[in-house]
């Protein structure tokens, strides 16, 4: 068996693993990172950008939010159920982390927010300007996958610092001796085992979004039935299981919720076109939330979870569609193309012809309900009630903003089923604010750290989408914290 010795081992070179590797190497440690895939970056290659608070970019944009305010907001949002010291250390480091990335050559479009709330609910539900969207190399607009350029810069930096990244070499288990983590067993692409020894091991394997069994065991969802999350290949929860085997405490695990169409990347125009405050109903035909809040995709994912069969249906009529085509959407998405409705007819007709199952079109509401699988009487009654309230200009049930009270009356009618979706999982390994792994009774396991989504236990019952870029923000900053602490521990500080 091949043997390696180093100061710090990082299990995975995704976003948090790269941050940990760079931070440890910058602090003077020798670092080896084992990565299962044939490339670095994991899910972050799909993403747009991280949270930062107090970055030089925000100062230039005159964004007034301070790390202290974000900390208070976060703790209030989570009802004080999460580790305040960890949240605090994360937010107070996050501004400098954006500048740290810029020093590596990462460029950002600016600090944005995922959505703005309607006026009446702004005080408690508005998005903050924390989301630093990466500028892709070679030009291009903000959109999915731009953060791949950030991963490229981070990988270059790691290599400049002599971090050895061993691709296609998954870690299989952690070596524990006398209650301490002292190394790992990995397997290279030819199936040869490697025994690597180090003074510190940092776990960063990105959660279990690609593990249907674990989703079923650990959450309320079933992959492909009640949740259609991004299943980024390789996210099997291996780091979480290894940590548990090594004695780590367990925390609640959650999905980073949103809503999306099945196979949404291949139906992206429709995915965006139906994210409007039109009429949203459940399987019984009943409305279930104020549709002007659907831009908070996490909260909408929560609301859909609470509906019969964990599904919802978005409906607009031909008059509303004409308006969207002419004037643009009521709610603008930062993720979908801005000229969505120019491409709507082509994608709609293609998907209808291909029998794409979540969508339906009909000339009457009855027929639409039948085709979509919604209770016919329930939907007829709901549409009547909704149209009456639109005529009066007041939503007596949900207080939806008046400007969005647009009736559903002129066929053809369009319907799209919305499923619960997720970016991945979060939580699993119990850590403290130094990212040291702890046993269930809060004893530190010497030499063992965990970062990124594997150890992201700071959101309570739902993801903090109002402080957007939050998972990448946590992954980067927990990675940096672990890298610095592990290097300091190795050097005996
Ligand atoms: C489509 C999409 C868009 C997103 N957009 C955003 C966004 O704009 N902002 C935001 O904040 N978040 C976003 N996210 C979420 C964000 O990308 C993830 O939360 C983040 O990348 C997780 O970082 P991580 O280090 O925990 O895991 P990852 O970056 O996914 O890395 C995990 C790594 O572990 C490796 N691995 C797994 N098992 C092993 C093993 N046994 N041994 C060695 N290596 C292993 C994997 O191959 C992978 O490289 C998005 C996610 C998706 C899917």
Coordinates of C-alpha atoms and ligand atoms in Angstrom, one line a residue:
X1 CA 0.0 0.0 0.0
X2 CA 1.3 3.5 -0.9
X3 CA 2.0 5.6 2.1
X4 CA 1.9 9.4 2.3
X5 CA 2.7 11.8 5.2
X6 CA 1.7 15.4 5.3
X7 CA 0.5 18.2 7.7
X8 CA -3.1 18.5 6.7
X9 CA -5.4 16.2 4.7
X10 CA -8.4 17.7 3.0
X11 CA -11.1 15.2 2.0
X12 CA -12.4 16.6 -1.3
X13 CA -11.5 19.6 -3.4
X14 CA -14.9 21.1 -3.9
X15 CA -15.7 24.6 -2.8
X16 CA -15.1 24.3 0.9
X17 CA -12.2 21.8 0.4
X18 CA -10.4 24.2 -1.9
X19 CA -10.9 27.1 0.6
X20 CA -9.6 24.9 3.4
X21 CA -6.6 23.8 1.4
X22 CA -5.6 27.3 0.3
X23 CA -6.1 28.7 3.8
X24 CA -4.0 25.9 5.4
X25 CA -1.2 26.2 2.8
X26 CA -1.2 30.0 3.2
X27 CA -0.7 29.5 6.9
X28 CA 2.4 27.4 6.2
X29 CA 1.1 23.8 6.3
X30 CA 1.8 21.1 3.8
X31 CA -1.5 20.0 2.3
X32 CA -2.8 17.0 0.4
X33 CA -6.4 17.0 -0.9
X34 CA -8.1 13.8 -2.1
X35 CA -10.8 14.4 -4.7
X36 CA -13.2 11.7 -5.9
X37 CA -14.1 13.4 -9.2
X38 CA -11.8 14.1 -12.1
X39 CA -12.1 17.8 -11.6
X40 CA -12.2 20.2 -8.7
X41 CA -15.2 22.4 -7.5
X42 CA -18.1 20.0 -7.0
X43 CA -21.5 21.6 -7.1
X44 CA -20.0 25.1 -7.0
X45 CA -19.2 24.7 -10.8
X46 CA -23.0 25.0 -11.3
X47 CA -23.4 28.1 -9.1
X48 CA -23.4 31.9 -9.4
X49 CA -21.7 33.3 -6.4
X50 CA -21.1 33.5 -2.6
X51 CA -22.4 35.7 0.2
X52 CA -20.1 38.4 1.6
X53 CA -20.9 41.1 4.0
X54 CA -18.6 44.2 4.3
X55 CA -16.7 43.4 1.2
X56 CA -14.9 46.2 -0.7
X57 CA -17.5 45.7 -3.5
X58 CA -20.4 46.4 -1.1
X59 CA -18.6 49.4 0.3
X60 CA -18.3 50.8 -3.3
X61 CA -21.9 50.1 -3.9
X62 CA -22.8 51.7 -0.6
X63 CA -24.6 48.6 0.7
X64 CA -25.4 49.5 4.3
X65 CA -25.7 46.0 5.7
X66 CA -23.1 45.2 8.4
X67 CA -22.0 41.7 9.6
X68 CA -23.5 42.5 13.0
X69 CA -26.9 43.2 11.4
X70 CA -26.7 40.1 9.3
X71 CA -25.8 38.1 12.4
X72 CA -28.8 39.5 14.3
X73 CA -31.1 38.9 11.3
X74 CA -29.9 35.4 10.9
X75 CA -30.3 34.5 14.6
X76 CA -33.8 36.0 14.6
X77 CA -34.7 34.0 11.5
X78 CA -33.5 30.7 13.0
X79 CA -35.2 31.5 16.3
X80 CA -31.9 31.3 18.1
X81 CA -31.7 27.5 17.5
X82 CA -28.2 27.4 15.9
X83 CA -24.6 28.0 17.0
X84 CA -24.4 31.8 17.4
X85 CA -20.6 31.8 17.6
X86 CA -20.3 29.9 14.3
X87 CA -22.8 32.2 12.6
X88 CA -20.9 35.2 13.9
X89 CA -17.5 34.1 12.9
X90 CA -18.8 33.2 9.4
X91 CA -20.5 36.6 8.8
X92 CA -17.6 38.6 10.2
X93 CA -15.1 36.8 8.0
X94 CA -17.3 36.8 4.9
X95 CA -16.4 40.4 3.6
X96 CA -12.7 39.7 3.8
X97 CA -13.2 36.4 2.0
X98 CA -14.6 38.2 -1.0
X99 CA -11.4 40.3 -1.1
X100 CA -9.3 37.2 -0.5
X101 CA -10.9 35.7 -3.7
X102 CA -10.3 39.0 -5.6
X103 CA -6.7 38.8 -4.7
X104 CA -6.6 35.4 -6.4
X105 CA -8.0 37.0 -9.5
X106 CA -11.7 36.3 -9.1
X107 CA -13.8 39.1 -10.5
X108 CA -17.4 39.9 -9.5
X109 CA -20.3 41.7 -11.3
X110 CA -21.2 43.2 -8.0
X111 CA -23.2 42.5 -4.9
X112 CA -26.8 41.5 -5.8
X113 CA -29.8 40.0 -4.1
X114 CA -31.8 37.0 -5.0
X115 CA -35.1 38.9 -4.9
X116 CA -36.9 41.9 -3.6
X117 CA -40.0 41.5 -1.5
X118 CA -43.3 43.3 -2.2
X119 CA -43.6 46.6 -0.4
X120 CA -46.0 45.5 2.4
X121 CA -43.7 42.7 3.5
X122 CA -40.4 44.3 3.0
X123 CA -39.5 44.8 6.6
X124 CA -39.3 41.1 7.3
X125 CA -38.9 39.4 4.0
X126 CA -36.6 41.4 1.8
X127 CA -33.5 40.0 0.1
X128 CA -30.2 41.7 1.1
X129 CA -27.4 42.7 -1.3
X130 CA -25.0 39.9 -0.2
X131 CA -24.8 37.7 -3.3
X132 CA -21.5 38.3 -5.1
X133 CA -22.0 37.1 -8.6
X134 CA -18.8 35.9 -10.3
X135 CA -17.8 37.4 -13.7
X136 CA -17.1 34.5 -16.0
X137 CA -13.8 34.5 -17.9
X138 CA -14.2 35.3 -21.6
X139 CA -17.3 37.5 -20.9
X140 CA -21.0 36.6 -20.7
X141 CA -23.9 37.6 -18.5
X142 CA -24.7 36.5 -14.9
X143 CA -26.3 33.1 -14.9
X144 CA -25.9 29.5 -13.9
X145 CA -22.3 28.1 -13.8
X146 CA -20.5 31.4 -13.8
X147 CA -18.8 30.4 -10.5
X148 CA -16.9 27.8 -12.4
X149 CA -14.4 30.6 -13.1
X150 CA -14.0 31.2 -9.4
X151 CA -13.2 27.5 -8.9
X152 CA -10.6 27.7 -11.7
X153 CA -8.9 30.6 -9.9
X154 CA -9.0 28.8 -6.6
X155 CA -7.5 25.7 -8.1
X156 CA -4.7 27.7 -9.7
X157 CA -4.0 29.3 -6.3
X158 CA -3.9 25.9 -4.6
X159 CA -1.5 24.7 -7.1
X160 CA 0.7 27.8 -6.7
X161 CA 0.8 27.1 -3.0
X162 CA 1.9 23.5 -3.7
X163 CA -1.3 21.9 -2.5
X164 CA -1.3 18.4 -3.9
X165 CA -4.7 17.6 -5.3
X166 CA -5.1 13.9 -6.0
X167 CA -8.0 13.6 -8.5
X168 CA -10.1 10.5 -8.9
X169 CA -8.9 9.3 -5.5
X170 CA -11.9 9.1 -3.1
X171 CA -11.3 8.8 0.6
X172 CA -12.9 5.6 2.1
X173 CA -12.4 6.1 5.8
X174 CA -10.7 8.1 8.5
X175 CA -7.9 6.5 10.5
X176 CA -8.6 6.9 14.2
X177 CA -6.0 6.1 16.9
X178 CA -6.6 6.7 20.6
X179 CA -9.6 8.8 19.8
X180 CA -7.7 11.1 17.4
X181 CA -8.0 11.5 13.6
X182 CA -4.5 10.7 12.3
X183 CA -5.1 10.1 8.6
X184 CA -7.3 8.6 5.9
X185 CA -7.4 5.5 3.6
X186 CA -8.1 6.6 0.0
X187 CA -8.3 4.6 -3.3
X188 CA -6.7 5.8 -6.5
X189 CA -8.3 5.4 -9.9
X190 CA -6.6 2.0 -10.4
X191 CA -8.1 0.7 -7.2
X192 CA -4.9 0.9 -5.2
X193 CA -5.2 1.9 -1.6
X194 CA -3.3 4.8 -0.2
X195 CA -2.6 5.3 3.5
X196 CA -2.2 9.0 4.2
X197 CA -1.2 10.3 7.6
X198 CA -1.5 13.8 8.9
X199 CA -1.9 15.9 12.0
X200 CA -5.3 17.2 10.9
X201 CA -8.1 15.9 8.6
X202 CA -10.7 18.2 7.1
X203 CA -13.9 16.7 5.7
X204 CA -15.6 18.6 2.9
X205 CA -17.5 16.1 0.7
X206 CA -20.6 18.2 -0.2
X207 CA -23.5 16.4 1.4
X208 CA -25.8 13.7 0.0
X209 CA -27.8 15.3 -2.8
X210 CA -26.9 12.4 -5.1
X211 CA -27.9 9.6 -2.7
X212 CA -31.7 8.8 -2.9
X213 CA -31.5 6.2 0.0
X214 CA -30.0 8.8 2.3
X215 CA -32.5 11.4 1.2
X216 CA -35.2 9.0 2.1
X217 CA -33.7 8.0 5.4
X218 CA -32.6 11.5 6.6
X219 CA -35.4 13.8 5.2
X220 CA -39.1 13.8 4.6
X221 CA -38.6 13.5 0.8
X222 CA -38.2 10.8 -1.8
X223 CA -36.0 11.6 -4.7
X224 CA -37.8 11.6 -8.1
X225 CA -41.2 11.4 -6.3
X226 CA -41.6 14.2 -3.9
X227 CA -38.3 16.0 -4.5
X228 CA -36.5 16.8 -7.8
X229 CA -33.3 18.2 -6.4
X230 CA -30.0 18.8 -8.3
X231 CA -28.2 15.5 -7.9
X232 CA -24.7 16.6 -8.6
X233 CA -22.8 13.3 -9.3
X234 CA -20.7 12.0 -6.4
X235 CA -22.5 13.8 -3.5
X236 CA -23.2 10.5 -1.7
X237 CA -22.8 11.7 1.9
X238 CA -19.6 9.7 2.2
X239 CA -17.8 12.3 4.4
X240 CA -20.8 12.5 6.7
X241 CA -20.9 8.7 7.2
X242 CA -17.1 8.6 7.7
X243 CA -17.4 11.2 10.4
X244 CA -20.2 9.4 12.1
X245 CA -18.2 6.2 12.0
X246 CA -15.3 8.1 13.6
X247 CA -17.6 9.2 16.5
X248 CA -18.9 12.5 15.3
X249 CA -22.2 13.8 16.7
X250 CA -25.1 13.9 14.4
X251 CA -27.1 17.0 13.6
X252 CA -30.4 17.3 11.8
X253 CA -30.0 17.1 8.0
X254 CA -32.1 19.2 5.6
X255 CA -32.5 19.8 1.9
X256 CA -31.6 23.3 0.7
X257 CA -35.1 23.8 -0.6
X258 CA -36.5 25.6 -3.6
X259 CA -39.0 24.5 -6.2
X260 CA -38.3 23.4 -9.8
X261 CA -39.5 21.4 -12.7
X262 CA -38.3 17.8 -13.1
X263 CA -35.2 17.9 -15.3
X264 CA -35.4 21.7 -15.1
X265 CA -32.1 22.5 -16.9
X266 CA -33.7 21.0 -20.1
X267 CA -36.9 23.0 -19.6
X268 CA -35.3 26.1 -18.3
X269 CA -37.5 28.6 -20.2
X270 CA -40.6 27.1 -18.7
X271 CA -39.0 26.8 -15.3
X272 CA -38.5 30.6 -15.3
X273 CA -41.7 31.5 -17.2
X274 CA -44.0 30.0 -14.5
X275 CA -42.2 31.7 -11.6
X276 CA -44.8 34.5 -11.6
X277 CA -47.3 35.8 -9.1
X278 CA -50.2 34.5 -11.2
X279 CA -52.5 31.8 -9.7
X280 CA -50.9 29.1 -7.6
X281 CA -53.1 26.2 -6.3
X282 CA -52.6 22.8 -4.8
X283 CA -54.0 19.4 -5.9
X284 CA -57.4 20.3 -4.4
X285 CA -57.5 23.5 -6.6
X286 CA -57.0 25.7 -3.5
X287 CA -54.6 28.6 -3.2
X288 CA -52.1 28.1 -0.4
X289 CA -49.8 31.2 -0.1
X290 CA -49.7 34.8 -1.3
X291 CA -48.3 34.4 -4.8
X292 CA -46.3 37.6 -4.5
X293 CA -43.9 35.7 -2.2
X294 CA -42.9 33.0 -4.7
X295 CA -39.6 34.7 -5.4
X296 CA -38.4 33.3 -2.1
X297 CA -37.9 29.9 -3.6
X298 CA -37.0 28.3 -0.2
X299 CA -40.2 29.4 1.5
X300 CA -42.2 28.4 -1.5
X301 CA -40.5 25.0 -1.4
X302 CA -41.6 24.8 2.3
X303 CA -45.2 25.7 1.3
X304 CA -45.3 23.1 -1.5
X305 CA -44.0 20.5 1.0
X306 CA -47.1 21.2 3.2
X307 CA -49.5 20.6 0.3
X308 CA -51.2 17.2 -0.6
X309 CA -48.8 15.1 -2.6
X310 CA -46.1 17.8 -2.1
X311 CA -47.0 19.5 -5.4
X312 CA -48.4 22.8 -6.6
X313 CA -49.7 24.1 -9.9
X314 CA -49.1 27.5 -11.5
X315 CA -51.7 28.8 -13.9
X316 CA -52.0 31.8 -16.2
X317 CA -54.3 32.6 -19.0
X318 CA -53.6 33.9 -22.5
X319 CA -54.2 37.5 -21.5
X320 CA -51.5 37.3 -18.8
X321 CA -49.1 35.5 -21.2
X322 CA -49.6 38.3 -23.7
X323 CA -48.8 40.8 -21.0
X324 CA -45.6 38.9 -20.0
X325 CA -44.5 38.8 -23.6
X326 CA -45.2 42.5 -24.1
X327 CA -44.1 44.0 -20.8
X328 CA -41.8 41.3 -19.4
X329 CA -42.4 39.3 -16.2
X330 CA -43.9 40.7 -13.0
X331 CA -41.1 39.2 -11.1
X332 CA -37.7 39.2 -12.7
X333 CA -35.5 36.2 -12.0
X334 CA -31.7 36.7 -11.7
X335 CA -31.2 33.1 -12.7
X336 CA -33.3 32.7 -15.8
X337 CA -32.7 34.5 -19.1
X338 CA -34.2 38.0 -19.3
X339 CA -35.9 37.4 -22.6
X340 CA -37.7 34.3 -21.4
X341 CA -41.0 35.0 -23.0
X342 CA -39.5 35.5 -26.5
X343 CA -38.7 31.8 -26.3
X344 CA -41.8 30.7 -24.5
X345 CA -43.9 29.5 -27.5
X346 CA -41.1 27.5 -29.1
X347 CA -40.3 25.6 -25.8
X348 CA -43.9 25.2 -24.8
X349 CA -44.9 23.7 -28.2
X350 CA -41.9 21.4 -28.2
X351 CA -42.5 20.2 -24.7
X352 CA -46.3 19.7 -25.3
X353 CA -45.5 17.7 -28.4
X354 CA -42.9 15.7 -26.5
X355 CA -45.5 14.9 -23.8
X356 CA -43.4 16.7 -21.1
X357 CA -45.6 15.5 -18.2
X358 CA -45.7 18.5 -15.8
X359 CA -47.4 20.9 -18.3
X360 CA -50.9 21.2 -19.6
X361 CA -52.9 23.5 -21.9
X362 CA -56.7 23.7 -22.4
X363 CA -59.4 26.0 -23.6
X364 CA -61.5 25.7 -20.4
X365 CA -60.7 25.5 -16.7
X366 CA -62.4 22.1 -16.4
X367 CA -60.4 20.6 -19.1
X368 CA -57.2 22.1 -17.7
X369 CA -57.9 20.7 -14.2
X370 CA -58.5 17.2 -15.7
X371 CA -55.4 17.3 -17.8
X372 CA -53.2 18.5 -15.0
X373 CA -54.7 16.2 -12.3
X374 CA -56.2 19.0 -10.2
X375 CA -59.6 18.5 -8.5
X376 CA -62.1 20.0 -11.1
X377 CA -64.7 21.4 -8.8
X378 CA -62.1 22.8 -6.4
X379 CA -60.3 24.6 -9.2
X380 CA -63.5 26.0 -10.7
X381 CA -64.6 27.4 -7.4
X382 CA -61.1 28.8 -6.7
X383 CA -60.8 30.5 -10.1
X384 CA -64.3 32.1 -9.6
X385 CA -63.4 33.3 -6.1
X386 CA -60.0 34.6 -7.3
X387 CA -61.5 36.4 -10.3
X388 CA -64.1 38.1 -8.1
X389 CA -61.3 39.3 -5.7
X390 CA -59.3 40.5 -8.8
X391 CA -62.4 42.5 -9.9
X392 CA -62.6 44.1 -6.4
X393 CA -58.8 44.6 -6.4
X394 CA -58.4 43.1 -3.0
X395 CA -57.2 39.6 -1.9
X396 CA -59.3 38.9 1.1
X397 CA -57.5 35.6 1.8
X398 CA -53.8 36.2 1.4
X399 CA -53.4 40.0 1.1
X400 CA -51.5 39.6 -2.1
X401 CA -50.4 42.9 -3.6
X402 CA -53.1 44.5 -5.7
X403 CA -50.9 45.0 -8.8
X404 CA -50.7 41.2 -9.1
X405 CA -54.5 40.5 -8.8
X406 CA -54.9 39.6 -12.5
X407 CA -57.8 37.4 -13.4
X408 CA -57.6 34.0 -15.0
X409 CA -60.4 34.2 -17.6
X410 CA -59.4 34.0 -21.2
X411 CA -58.4 30.7 -22.8
X412 CA -56.3 29.0 -23.7
X413 CA -55.1 28.4 -20.1
X414 CA -51.6 27.3 -19.3
X415 CA -50.6 25.2 -16.3
X416 CA -47.3 23.9 -15.0
X417 CA -46.8 21.5 -12.0
X418 CA -44.3 22.7 -9.5
X419 CA -42.3 20.2 -7.5
X420 CA -40.2 20.6 -4.4
X421 CA -36.6 21.0 -5.5
X422 CA -33.2 21.6 -3.8
X423 CA -29.7 22.6 -4.5
X424 CA -28.4 19.8 -2.3
X425 CA -28.4 18.8 1.3
X426 CA -27.0 20.5 4.4
X427 CA -26.1 19.4 7.9
X428 CA -25.0 16.1 9.3
X429 CA -21.7 16.5 11.2
X430 CA -21.6 18.3 14.6
X431 CA -18.9 21.0 14.7
X432 CA -18.1 24.0 16.9
X433 CA -17.3 27.5 15.8
X434 CA -13.7 26.5 15.1
X435 CA -15.1 23.8 12.7
X436 CA -13.7 21.1 15.0
X437 CA -15.8 17.9 14.9
X438 CA -17.5 17.1 18.2
X439 CA -19.0 14.0 19.7
X440 CA -22.7 14.0 20.5
X441 CA -21.8 15.2 24.0
X442 CA -19.8 18.1 22.7
X443 CA -16.3 16.7 23.1
X444 CA -13.8 17.8 20.4
X445 CA -12.4 14.9 18.4
X446 CA -8.7 15.9 18.1
X447 CA -7.4 16.3 14.6
X448 CA -10.8 16.2 12.9
X449 CA -12.5 19.2 11.2
X450 CA -15.6 19.3 9.0
X451 CA -16.7 22.1 6.7
X452 CA -19.1 23.1 3.9
X453 CA -22.5 21.5 3.4
X454 CA -21.5 18.3 5.4
X455 CA -21.3 20.5 8.5
X456 CA -23.6 23.3 7.7
X457 CA -25.9 23.4 10.7
X458 CA -26.7 27.1 10.8
X459 CA -30.1 27.4 9.1
X460 CA -32.5 25.9 11.5
X461 CA -35.6 24.6 9.7
X462 CA -35.0 26.4 6.4
X463 CA -32.3 27.9 4.3
X464 CA -31.7 31.7 4.7
X465 CA -32.5 32.8 1.2
X466 CA -32.9 36.4 2.2
X467 CA -29.1 36.6 2.9
X468 CA -28.4 35.1 -0.5
X469 CA -25.3 33.3 -1.6
X470 CA -25.4 31.7 1.9
X471 CA -24.4 28.2 1.2
X472 CA -21.3 29.1 -0.8
X473 CA -20.6 31.8 1.8
X474 CA -20.7 29.2 4.5
X475 CA -18.6 26.7 2.5
X476 CA -15.9 29.3 1.8
X477 CA -15.7 30.7 5.2
X478 CA -16.0 27.5 7.2
X479 CA -13.3 26.1 4.8
X480 CA -11.0 29.1 5.5
X481 CA -11.6 28.8 9.3
X482 CA -10.8 25.1 9.3
X483 CA -7.7 25.6 7.1
X484 CA -6.3 28.3 9.4
X485 CA -7.2 26.4 12.6
X486 CA -5.8 23.1 11.4
X487 CA -2.5 24.8 10.2
X488 CA -2.2 26.5 13.6
X489 CA -2.8 23.3 15.5
X490 CA -0.3 21.4 13.3
X491 CA 2.3 24.1 14.0
X492 CA 1.6 23.9 17.7
X493 CA 0.1 27.4 18.1
Ligands
LIG1 C1 -27.4 24.6 -9.8 C2 -26.8 25.1 -8.5 C3 -26.7 26.4 -8.3 C4 -26.2 26.9 -7.1 N1 -26.0 28.3 -6.9 C5 -25.5 28.7 -5.8 C6 -25.2 30.1 -5.6 O1 -25.3 30.9 -6.6 N2 -24.9 30.6 -4.4 C7 -24.7 29.7 -3.3 O2 -24.4 30.2 -2.2 N3 -24.9 28.4 -3.5 C8 -25.3 27.9 -4.7 N4 -25.4 26.5 -4.8 C9 -25.0 25.6 -3.7 C10 -23.4 25.5 -3.7 O3 -22.9 25.3 -5.0 C11 -23.0 24.4 -2.8 O4 -23.7 24.6 -1.5 C12 -21.5 24.3 -2.5 O5 -20.8 24.1 -3.7 C13 -21.2 23.2 -1.6 O6 -19.8 23.2 -1.3 P1 -19.1 22.0 -0.6 O7 -17.7 22.2 -0.5 O8 -19.9 21.6 0.6 O9 -19.4 20.8 -1.7 P2 -19.0 20.7 -3.2 O10 -18.5 22.0 -3.7 O11 -20.1 20.1 -3.9 O12 -17.8 19.7 -3.2 C14 -17.9 18.4 -2.7 C15 -16.7 17.6 -3.3 O13 -16.6 16.4 -2.6 C16 -16.1 15.4 -3.5 N5 -16.3 14.1 -2.8 C17 -17.4 13.5 -2.5 N6 -17.2 12.3 -1.8 C18 -15.8 12.3 -1.7 C19 -14.9 11.3 -1.2 N7 -15.3 10.2 -0.5 N8 -13.6 11.5 -1.3 C20 -13.1 12.6 -1.9 N9 -13.9 13.6 -2.5 C21 -15.3 13.4 -2.4 C22 -17.0 15.7 -4.7 O14 -16.5 15.0 -5.9 C23 -17.0 17.2 -4.8 O15 -15.9 17.7 -5.6 C24 -25.8 26.0 -6.0 C25 -26.0 24.6 -6.2 C26 -26.4 24.2 -7.5 C27 -26.6 22.7 -7.6

